[in-house]
Amino acid sequence: MTTSDISSQILQDQIKSLSELTLSTIEQFEISTERKTRDCVVCVTDKFLDQFEGIFGDTCVHIERTVCNSCVYENTKCLVEDSMIYFGDVSCPEPNCNGKFDHNGIRQILLFIGKNKQLFEKYDLHLMYRQLEHMPEFLWCAYNCGSGQLYETGSSNPAVTCKKCNRSTCFKHRVVWHTDMSCDQYDLLNNQPSETDATNKWLEIFAKQCPQCHWHIQKYEGCDHMTCRQCKYEFCWICFVDYKLIASKGVSQHKTTCSHYQ
């Protein structure tokens, strides 16, 4: 082998080694890149892995997250807002996971990921009200202003003034204060001595029943788009049609006898 051939062989070996090194470097870079980022299955955006950290509920079954922090926050925000209307759970958005987020998990998502202190405080207040509802001293304002309060005086002074709207609710009967009528007179309405019968008679005259849960509702002002305080079902006050149907398909969904039908 000549000197020229030896030099050529050395050069080829160097080129091969350099190519292998370059290929290895590229592969290592790709592996490194894959390890540092991941596509979110919701927004389909490549994001760093630190956006997929954290488990927000003890009942979650997924091993690793595929939904990024931003999408988890937006999903949780919507569910939290809905839960304050429909009393539902806040579910994990991960595919094939039926886990529910606990209070601490929701706190992390709203406060630390979403920086939404206002919504978290509103949610916290909502949870407190749900607990208070089980206490006999707690009373919701009968005018549906969204406020409730503890009233320890009870039936000894049954006219309760709402701290939010300043209107009165009867503590004994849980209805709008019966002006110019004592509770005893209210009980004797239409010669019915039974408190339950008197209440039912009053509700029959002045209230309507929710089409879904049959809870009695009183309306004093505002539009005919009603939301039941008990089950949060939305309906038309006049024709009782589901308002979600009206909102999605238009006013033609009202009953033909309804004044809102077009």
PDB file of C-alpha atoms in Angstrom:
ATOM      1  CA  MET A   1       0.000   0.000   0.000  1.00  0.00           C
ATOM      2  CA  THR A   2       1.402   3.351  -1.001  1.00  0.00           C
ATOM      3  CA  THR A   3       1.734   6.368   1.240  1.00  0.00           C
ATOM      4  CA  SER A   4      -1.096   8.006  -0.706  1.00  0.00           C
ATOM      5  CA  ASP A   5      -3.397   5.034  -0.062  1.00  0.00           C
ATOM      6  CA  ILE A   6      -2.623   5.075   3.662  1.00  0.00           C
ATOM      7  CA  SER A   7      -3.368   8.807   3.874  1.00  0.00           C
ATOM      8  CA  SER A   8      -6.638   8.307   1.998  1.00  0.00           C
ATOM      9  CA  GLN A   9      -7.702   5.483   4.319  1.00  0.00           C
ATOM     10  CA  ILE A  10      -6.916   7.574   7.404  1.00  0.00           C
ATOM     11  CA  LEU A  11      -8.958  10.460   5.992  1.00  0.00           C
ATOM     12  CA  GLN A  12     -11.937   8.176   5.310  1.00  0.00           C
ATOM     13  CA  ASP A  13     -11.756   6.761   8.825  1.00  0.00           C
ATOM     14  CA  GLN A  14     -11.717  10.276  10.264  1.00  0.00           C
ATOM     15  CA  ILE A  15     -14.710  11.291   8.160  1.00  0.00           C
ATOM     16  CA  LYS A  16     -16.607   8.165   9.231  1.00  0.00           C
ATOM     17  CA  SER A  17     -15.821   8.786  12.888  1.00  0.00           C
ATOM     18  CA  LEU A  18     -16.894  12.399  12.567  1.00  0.00           C
ATOM     19  CA  SER A  19     -20.149  11.367  10.872  1.00  0.00           C
ATOM     20  CA  GLU A  20     -20.897   8.812  13.570  1.00  0.00           C
ATOM     21  CA  LEU A  21     -20.120  11.385  16.248  1.00  0.00           C
ATOM     22  CA  THR A  22     -22.360  13.959  14.569  1.00  0.00           C
ATOM     23  CA  LEU A  23     -25.202  11.435  14.207  1.00  0.00           C
ATOM     24  CA  SER A  24     -24.815  10.405  17.839  1.00  0.00           C
ATOM     25  CA  THR A  25     -24.870  14.061  18.913  1.00  0.00           C
ATOM     26  CA  ILE A  26     -28.041  14.687  16.899  1.00  0.00           C
ATOM     27  CA  GLU A  27     -29.719  11.595  18.374  1.00  0.00           C
ATOM     28  CA  GLN A  28     -28.721  12.604  21.884  1.00  0.00           C
ATOM     29  CA  PHE A  29     -30.097  16.111  21.252  1.00  0.00           C
ATOM     30  CA  GLU A  30     -33.379  14.661  19.986  1.00  0.00           C
ATOM     31  CA  ILE A  31     -33.624  12.361  23.008  1.00  0.00           C
ATOM     32  CA  SER A  32     -32.824  15.277  25.294  1.00  0.00           C
ATOM     33  CA  THR A  33     -35.429  17.412  23.567  1.00  0.00           C
ATOM     34  CA  GLU A  34     -38.032  14.657  23.870  1.00  0.00           C
ATOM     35  CA  ARG A  35     -37.327  14.395  27.554  1.00  0.00           C
ATOM     36  CA  LYS A  36     -37.756  18.114  28.137  1.00  0.00           C
ATOM     37  CA  THR A  37     -41.019  18.709  26.253  1.00  0.00           C
ATOM     38  CA  ARG A  38     -44.339  17.024  25.617  1.00  0.00           C
ATOM     39  CA  ASP A  39     -47.410  17.692  23.480  1.00  0.00           C
ATOM     40  CA  CYS A  40     -50.521  18.553  25.469  1.00  0.00           C
ATOM     41  CA  VAL A  41     -53.402  16.332  24.337  1.00  0.00           C
ATOM     42  CA  VAL A  42     -55.880  19.190  24.743  1.00  0.00           C
ATOM     43  CA  CYS A  43     -54.250  22.255  23.169  1.00  0.00           C
ATOM     44  CA  VAL A  44     -51.818  20.154  21.057  1.00  0.00           C
ATOM     45  CA  THR A  45     -48.924  22.435  21.973  1.00  0.00           C
ATOM     46  CA  ASP A  46     -45.358  21.342  22.696  1.00  0.00           C
ATOM     47  CA  LYS A  47     -44.584  22.402  26.260  1.00  0.00           C
ATOM     48  CA  PHE A  48     -41.846  21.838  28.815  1.00  0.00           C
ATOM     49  CA  LEU A  49     -42.304  18.922  31.189  1.00  0.00           C
ATOM     50  CA  ASP A  50     -42.610  21.184  34.213  1.00  0.00           C
ATOM     51  CA  GLN A  51     -46.043  22.084  32.785  1.00  0.00           C
ATOM     52  CA  PHE A  52     -47.157  18.494  33.371  1.00  0.00           C
ATOM     53  CA  GLU A  53     -46.180  18.129  37.021  1.00  0.00           C
ATOM     54  CA  GLY A  54     -48.464  17.637  40.003  1.00  0.00           C
ATOM     55  CA  ILE A  55     -51.441  15.450  40.897  1.00  0.00           C
ATOM     56  CA  PHE A  56     -54.478  17.315  42.197  1.00  0.00           C
ATOM     57  CA  GLY A  57     -56.650  14.545  43.581  1.00  0.00           C
ATOM     58  CA  ASP A  58     -56.077  11.382  45.616  1.00  0.00           C
ATOM     59  CA  THR A  59     -58.506   9.444  43.427  1.00  0.00           C
ATOM     60  CA  CYS A  60     -56.612  10.113  40.173  1.00  0.00           C
ATOM     61  CA  VAL A  61     -55.394   6.906  38.488  1.00  0.00           C
ATOM     62  CA  HIS A  62     -53.163   8.220  35.684  1.00  0.00           C
ATOM     63  CA  ILE A  63     -49.423   7.571  36.041  1.00  0.00           C
ATOM     64  CA  GLU A  64     -48.265  10.694  34.233  1.00  0.00           C
ATOM     65  CA  ARG A  65     -50.016  13.791  32.981  1.00  0.00           C
ATOM     66  CA  THR A  66     -50.718  14.534  29.346  1.00  0.00           C
ATOM     67  CA  VAL A  67     -52.759  17.722  29.909  1.00  0.00           C
ATOM     68  CA  CYS A  68     -50.697  20.866  30.521  1.00  0.00           C
ATOM     69  CA  ASN A  69     -51.151  23.241  33.452  1.00  0.00           C
ATOM     70  CA  SER A  70     -52.893  25.882  31.349  1.00  0.00           C
ATOM     71  CA  CYS A  71     -55.512  23.432  30.098  1.00  0.00           C
ATOM     72  CA  VAL A  72     -55.963  21.930  33.563  1.00  0.00           C
ATOM     73  CA  TYR A  73     -56.619  25.433  34.885  1.00  0.00           C
ATOM     74  CA  GLU A  74     -59.127  26.338  32.150  1.00  0.00           C
ATOM     75  CA  ASN A  75     -60.955  23.037  32.625  1.00  0.00           C
ATOM     76  CA  THR A  76     -60.999  23.417  36.408  1.00  0.00           C
ATOM     77  CA  LYS A  77     -62.135  27.049  36.155  1.00  0.00           C
ATOM     78  CA  CYS A  78     -65.162  26.036  34.068  1.00  0.00           C
ATOM     79  CA  LEU A  79     -66.028  23.095  36.332  1.00  0.00           C
ATOM     80  CA  VAL A  80     -65.663  25.167  39.497  1.00  0.00           C
ATOM     81  CA  GLU A  81     -67.967  27.830  38.064  1.00  0.00           C
ATOM     82  CA  ASP A  82     -70.451  25.094  37.080  1.00  0.00           C
ATOM     83  CA  SER A  83     -70.171  23.377  40.465  1.00  0.00           C
ATOM     84  CA  MET A  84     -71.355  26.570  42.117  1.00  0.00           C
ATOM     85  CA  ILE A  85     -74.493  26.318  39.975  1.00  0.00           C
ATOM     86  CA  TYR A  86     -75.101  22.594  39.637  1.00  0.00           C
ATOM     87  CA  PHE A  87     -73.311  21.323  42.798  1.00  0.00           C
ATOM     88  CA  GLY A  88     -71.188  18.956  40.702  1.00  0.00           C
ATOM     89  CA  ASP A  89     -67.704  17.548  41.245  1.00  0.00           C
ATOM     90  CA  VAL A  90     -64.508  18.887  39.689  1.00  0.00           C
ATOM     91  CA  SER A  91     -63.156  15.990  37.621  1.00  0.00           C
ATOM     92  CA  CYS A  92     -59.632  15.338  36.386  1.00  0.00           C
ATOM     93  CA  PRO A  93     -59.336  16.095  32.628  1.00  0.00           C
ATOM     94  CA  GLU A  94     -56.800  13.317  31.957  1.00  0.00           C
ATOM     95  CA  PRO A  95     -57.995  10.683  29.450  1.00  0.00           C
ATOM     96  CA  ASN A  96     -59.312   7.518  31.113  1.00  0.00           C
ATOM     97  CA  CYS A  97     -59.107   9.059  34.584  1.00  0.00           C
ATOM     98  CA  ASN A  98     -62.285   9.361  36.642  1.00  0.00           C
ATOM     99  CA  GLY A  99     -60.554  11.027  39.572  1.00  0.00           C
ATOM    100  CA  LYS A 100     -62.023  14.008  41.407  1.00  0.00           C
ATOM    101  CA  PHE A 101     -59.966  17.014  42.464  1.00  0.00           C
ATOM    102  CA  ASP A 102     -59.953  17.658  46.199  1.00  0.00           C
ATOM    103  CA  HIS A 103     -60.090  21.074  47.841  1.00  0.00           C
ATOM    104  CA  ASN A 104     -56.307  21.371  48.127  1.00  0.00           C
ATOM    105  CA  GLY A 105     -55.863  20.419  44.473  1.00  0.00           C
ATOM    106  CA  ILE A 106     -58.376  23.039  43.350  1.00  0.00           C
ATOM    107  CA  ARG A 107     -56.604  25.565  45.560  1.00  0.00           C
ATOM    108  CA  GLN A 108     -53.265  24.807  43.861  1.00  0.00           C
ATOM    109  CA  ILE A 109     -54.774  25.080  40.394  1.00  0.00           C
ATOM    110  CA  LEU A 110     -56.715  28.310  40.936  1.00  0.00           C
ATOM    111  CA  LEU A 111     -54.212  30.154  43.136  1.00  0.00           C
ATOM    112  CA  PHE A 112     -50.802  28.996  41.947  1.00  0.00           C
ATOM    113  CA  ILE A 113     -51.389  28.031  38.315  1.00  0.00           C
ATOM    114  CA  GLY A 114     -54.211  30.380  37.355  1.00  0.00           C
ATOM    115  CA  LYS A 115     -53.428  33.165  39.871  1.00  0.00           C
ATOM    116  CA  ASN A 116     -57.196  33.505  40.258  1.00  0.00           C
ATOM    117  CA  LYS A 117     -57.633  34.452  43.897  1.00  0.00           C
ATOM    118  CA  GLN A 118     -61.090  35.914  43.322  1.00  0.00           C
ATOM    119  CA  LEU A 119     -62.546  32.680  41.932  1.00  0.00           C
ATOM    120  CA  PHE A 120     -60.991  30.558  44.668  1.00  0.00           C
ATOM    121  CA  GLU A 121     -62.400  32.790  47.407  1.00  0.00           C
ATOM    122  CA  LYS A 122     -65.810  32.626  45.726  1.00  0.00           C
ATOM    123  CA  TYR A 123     -65.536  28.833  45.543  1.00  0.00           C
ATOM    124  CA  ASP A 124     -64.489  28.636  49.191  1.00  0.00           C
ATOM    125  CA  LEU A 125     -67.497  30.737  50.189  1.00  0.00           C
ATOM    126  CA  HIS A 126     -69.753  28.469  48.148  1.00  0.00           C
ATOM    127  CA  LEU A 127     -68.447  25.392  49.981  1.00  0.00           C
ATOM    128  CA  MET A 128     -69.025  27.118  53.300  1.00  0.00           C
ATOM    129  CA  TYR A 129     -72.631  27.888  52.358  1.00  0.00           C
ATOM    130  CA  ARG A 130     -73.185  24.247  51.374  1.00  0.00           C
ATOM    131  CA  GLN A 131     -72.058  23.176  54.843  1.00  0.00           C
ATOM    132  CA  LEU A 132     -74.159  25.842  56.554  1.00  0.00           C
ATOM    133  CA  GLU A 133     -77.295  24.693  54.722  1.00  0.00           C
ATOM    134  CA  HIS A 134     -77.365  21.640  56.975  1.00  0.00           C
ATOM    135  CA  MET A 135     -77.608  23.819  60.093  1.00  0.00           C
ATOM    136  CA  PRO A 136     -81.137  24.685  61.329  1.00  0.00           C
ATOM    137  CA  GLU A 137     -79.980  28.221  62.219  1.00  0.00           C
ATOM    138  CA  PHE A 138     -79.014  28.957  58.613  1.00  0.00           C
ATOM    139  CA  LEU A 139     -81.443  30.772  56.322  1.00  0.00           C
ATOM    140  CA  TRP A 140     -81.227  31.681  52.641  1.00  0.00           C
ATOM    141  CA  CYS A 141     -82.711  34.999  51.585  1.00  0.00           C
ATOM    142  CA  ALA A 142     -86.110  34.227  50.023  1.00  0.00           C
ATOM    143  CA  TYR A 143     -85.522  36.887  47.359  1.00  0.00           C
ATOM    144  CA  ASN A 144     -82.820  34.773  45.680  1.00  0.00           C
ATOM    145  CA  CYS A 145     -80.171  37.473  46.042  1.00  0.00           C
ATOM    146  CA  GLY A 146     -77.594  34.752  46.704  1.00  0.00           C
ATOM    147  CA  SER A 147     -77.019  35.612  50.352  1.00  0.00           C
ATOM    148  CA  GLY A 148     -77.587  33.512  53.448  1.00  0.00           C
ATOM    149  CA  GLN A 149     -76.907  33.945  57.121  1.00  0.00           C
ATOM    150  CA  LEU A 150     -77.027  32.294  60.538  1.00  0.00           C
ATOM    151  CA  TYR A 151     -79.929  33.517  62.643  1.00  0.00           C
ATOM    152  CA  GLU A 152     -79.832  32.261  66.199  1.00  0.00           C
ATOM    153  CA  THR A 153     -82.846  34.257  67.399  1.00  0.00           C
ATOM    154  CA  GLY A 154     -85.062  31.932  65.377  1.00  0.00           C
ATOM    155  CA  SER A 155     -88.851  31.890  65.713  1.00  0.00           C
ATOM    156  CA  SER A 156     -88.901  34.334  68.657  1.00  0.00           C
ATOM    157  CA  ASN A 157     -88.277  37.104  66.132  1.00  0.00           C
ATOM    158  CA  PRO A 158     -88.919  35.440  62.758  1.00  0.00           C
ATOM    159  CA  ALA A 159     -88.551  38.425  60.409  1.00  0.00           C
ATOM    160  CA  VAL A 160     -84.946  38.140  59.177  1.00  0.00           C
ATOM    161  CA  THR A 161     -83.459  41.113  57.310  1.00  0.00           C
ATOM    162  CA  CYS A 162     -80.988  40.086  54.610  1.00  0.00           C
ATOM    163  CA  LYS A 163     -77.550  41.613  55.092  1.00  0.00           C
ATOM    164  CA  LYS A 164     -77.129  41.907  51.336  1.00  0.00           C
ATOM    165  CA  CYS A 165     -80.438  43.194  49.948  1.00  0.00           C
ATOM    166  CA  ASN A 166     -82.092  44.387  53.199  1.00  0.00           C
ATOM    167  CA  ARG A 167     -85.337  42.560  52.459  1.00  0.00           C
ATOM    168  CA  SER A 168     -87.077  40.280  54.955  1.00  0.00           C
ATOM    169  CA  THR A 169     -87.542  36.526  55.004  1.00  0.00           C
ATOM    170  CA  CYS A 170     -89.657  34.537  57.438  1.00  0.00           C
ATOM    171  CA  PHE A 171     -87.357  32.302  59.466  1.00  0.00           C
ATOM    172  CA  LYS A 172     -90.163  29.935  60.437  1.00  0.00           C
ATOM    173  CA  HIS A 173     -91.641  29.370  56.998  1.00  0.00           C
ATOM    174  CA  ARG A 174     -88.586  30.155  54.819  1.00  0.00           C
ATOM    175  CA  VAL A 175     -90.589  32.401  52.513  1.00  0.00           C
ATOM    176  CA  VAL A 176     -90.764  36.138  51.826  1.00  0.00           C
ATOM    177  CA  TRP A 177     -91.897  37.883  55.009  1.00  0.00           C
ATOM    178  CA  HIS A 178     -95.693  37.901  55.136  1.00  0.00           C
ATOM    179  CA  THR A 179     -96.254  41.630  55.660  1.00  0.00           C
ATOM    180  CA  ASP A 180     -99.197  42.562  57.895  1.00  0.00           C
ATOM    181  CA  MET A 181     -99.533  38.938  58.901  1.00  0.00           C
ATOM    182  CA  SER A 182     -98.005  37.203  61.919  1.00  0.00           C
ATOM    183  CA  CYS A 183     -96.749  33.639  61.705  1.00  0.00           C
ATOM    184  CA  ASP A 184     -99.824  32.468  63.589  1.00  0.00           C
ATOM    185  CA  GLN A 185    -102.075  34.260  61.114  1.00  0.00           C
ATOM    186  CA  TYR A 186    -100.038  32.775  58.296  1.00  0.00           C
ATOM    187  CA  ASP A 187    -100.593  29.317  59.754  1.00  0.00           C
ATOM    188  CA  LEU A 188    -104.308  29.950  59.877  1.00  0.00           C
ATOM    189  CA  LEU A 189    -104.463  31.034  56.256  1.00  0.00           C
ATOM    190  CA  ASN A 190    -107.715  29.790  54.701  1.00  0.00           C
ATOM    191  CA  ASN A 191    -108.695  28.123  58.016  1.00  0.00           C
ATOM    192  CA  GLN A 192    -105.922  25.571  57.769  1.00  0.00           C
ATOM    193  CA  PRO A 193    -104.358  25.178  61.203  1.00  0.00           C
ATOM    194  CA  SER A 194    -101.509  23.019  59.993  1.00  0.00           C
ATOM    195  CA  GLU A 195     -98.287  24.924  59.401  1.00  0.00           C
ATOM    196  CA  THR A 196     -97.392  22.632  56.515  1.00  0.00           C
ATOM    197  CA  ASP A 197    -100.813  22.988  54.890  1.00  0.00           C
ATOM    198  CA  ALA A 198    -100.726  26.770  55.284  1.00  0.00           C
ATOM    199  CA  THR A 199     -97.284  26.906  53.744  1.00  0.00           C
ATOM    200  CA  ASN A 200     -98.402  24.753  50.829  1.00  0.00           C
ATOM    201  CA  LYS A 201    -101.446  26.955  50.293  1.00  0.00           C
ATOM    202  CA  TRP A 202     -99.301  30.077  50.314  1.00  0.00           C
ATOM    203  CA  LEU A 203     -96.875  28.539  47.841  1.00  0.00           C
ATOM    204  CA  GLU A 204     -99.707  27.381  45.635  1.00  0.00           C
ATOM    205  CA  ILE A 205    -100.952  30.955  45.357  1.00  0.00           C
ATOM    206  CA  PHE A 206     -97.688  32.876  45.157  1.00  0.00           C
ATOM    207  CA  ALA A 207     -95.117  30.423  43.779  1.00  0.00           C
ATOM    208  CA  LYS A 208     -94.414  27.933  41.002  1.00  0.00           C
ATOM    209  CA  GLN A 209     -92.678  24.568  41.118  1.00  0.00           C
ATOM    210  CA  CYS A 210     -89.363  23.833  39.422  1.00  0.00           C
ATOM    211  CA  PRO A 211     -90.086  21.453  36.496  1.00  0.00           C
ATOM    212  CA  GLN A 212     -87.127  19.278  37.513  1.00  0.00           C
ATOM    213  CA  CYS A 213     -87.077  18.989  41.327  1.00  0.00           C
ATOM    214  CA  HIS A 214     -90.520  20.548  42.092  1.00  0.00           C
ATOM    215  CA  TRP A 215     -89.014  23.003  44.559  1.00  0.00           C
ATOM    216  CA  HIS A 216     -91.270  26.023  45.071  1.00  0.00           C
ATOM    217  CA  ILE A 217     -89.907  29.249  43.577  1.00  0.00           C
ATOM    218  CA  GLN A 218     -91.170  32.790  44.037  1.00  0.00           C
ATOM    219  CA  LYS A 219     -90.465  35.504  41.457  1.00  0.00           C
ATOM    220  CA  TYR A 220     -90.652  39.196  42.254  1.00  0.00           C
ATOM    221  CA  GLU A 221     -88.708  40.974  39.555  1.00  0.00           C
ATOM    222  CA  GLY A 222     -86.335  40.462  36.640  1.00  0.00           C
ATOM    223  CA  CYS A 223     -86.655  38.449  33.448  1.00  0.00           C
ATOM    224  CA  ASP A 224     -88.397  35.113  32.921  1.00  0.00           C
ATOM    225  CA  HIS A 225     -85.120  33.160  32.678  1.00  0.00           C
ATOM    226  CA  MET A 226     -85.258  31.363  36.029  1.00  0.00           C
ATOM    227  CA  THR A 227     -82.685  29.215  37.843  1.00  0.00           C
ATOM    228  CA  CYS A 228     -83.911  26.916  40.598  1.00  0.00           C
ATOM    229  CA  ARG A 229     -81.941  27.558  43.789  1.00  0.00           C
ATOM    230  CA  GLN A 230     -82.353  23.942  44.851  1.00  0.00           C
ATOM    231  CA  CYS A 231     -81.254  21.937  41.762  1.00  0.00           C
ATOM    232  CA  LYS A 232     -80.051  24.849  39.566  1.00  0.00           C
ATOM    233  CA  TYR A 233     -82.269  23.810  36.654  1.00  0.00           C
ATOM    234  CA  GLU A 234     -82.809  26.718  34.219  1.00  0.00           C
ATOM    235  CA  PHE A 235     -86.230  27.209  32.680  1.00  0.00           C
ATOM    236  CA  CYS A 236     -88.709  29.762  31.346  1.00  0.00           C
ATOM    237  CA  TRP A 237     -90.951  31.115  34.111  1.00  0.00           C
ATOM    238  CA  ILE A 238     -93.949  31.266  31.785  1.00  0.00           C
ATOM    239  CA  CYS A 239     -93.830  27.985  29.814  1.00  0.00           C
ATOM    240  CA  PHE A 240     -91.318  25.929  31.901  1.00  0.00           C
ATOM    241  CA  VAL A 241     -89.215  24.945  28.858  1.00  0.00           C
ATOM    242  CA  ASP A 242     -85.555  24.020  29.530  1.00  0.00           C
ATOM    243  CA  TYR A 243     -83.583  27.251  28.986  1.00  0.00           C
ATOM    244  CA  LYS A 244     -80.521  25.406  27.677  1.00  0.00           C
ATOM    245  CA  LEU A 245     -82.680  24.302  24.753  1.00  0.00           C
ATOM    246  CA  ILE A 246     -83.806  27.896  24.239  1.00  0.00           C
ATOM    247  CA  ALA A 247     -80.244  29.215  24.461  1.00  0.00           C
ATOM    248  CA  SER A 248     -78.952  26.706  21.903  1.00  0.00           C
ATOM    249  CA  LYS A 249     -81.852  26.698  19.404  1.00  0.00           C
ATOM    250  CA  GLY A 250     -83.591  30.027  19.906  1.00  0.00           C
ATOM    251  CA  VAL A 251     -86.895  31.401  21.141  1.00  0.00           C
ATOM    252  CA  SER A 252     -88.858  29.094  18.850  1.00  0.00           C
ATOM    253  CA  GLN A 253     -88.325  26.419  21.510  1.00  0.00           C
ATOM    254  CA  HIS A 254     -90.719  28.207  23.867  1.00  0.00           C
ATOM    255  CA  LYS A 255     -94.213  26.725  23.955  1.00  0.00           C
ATOM    256  CA  THR A 256     -96.496  28.347  21.406  1.00  0.00           C
ATOM    257  CA  THR A 257     -98.652  29.706  24.207  1.00  0.00           C
ATOM    258  CA  CYS A 258     -95.668  31.500  25.773  1.00  0.00           C
ATOM    259  CA  SER A 259     -95.323  35.262  25.258  1.00  0.00           C
ATOM    260  CA  HIS A 260     -91.634  34.736  24.347  1.00  0.00           C
ATOM    261  CA  TYR A 261     -92.429  32.347  21.490  1.00  0.00           C
ATOM    262  CA  GLN A 262     -91.550  33.624  18.007  1.00  0.00           C
TER     263      GLN A 262
END
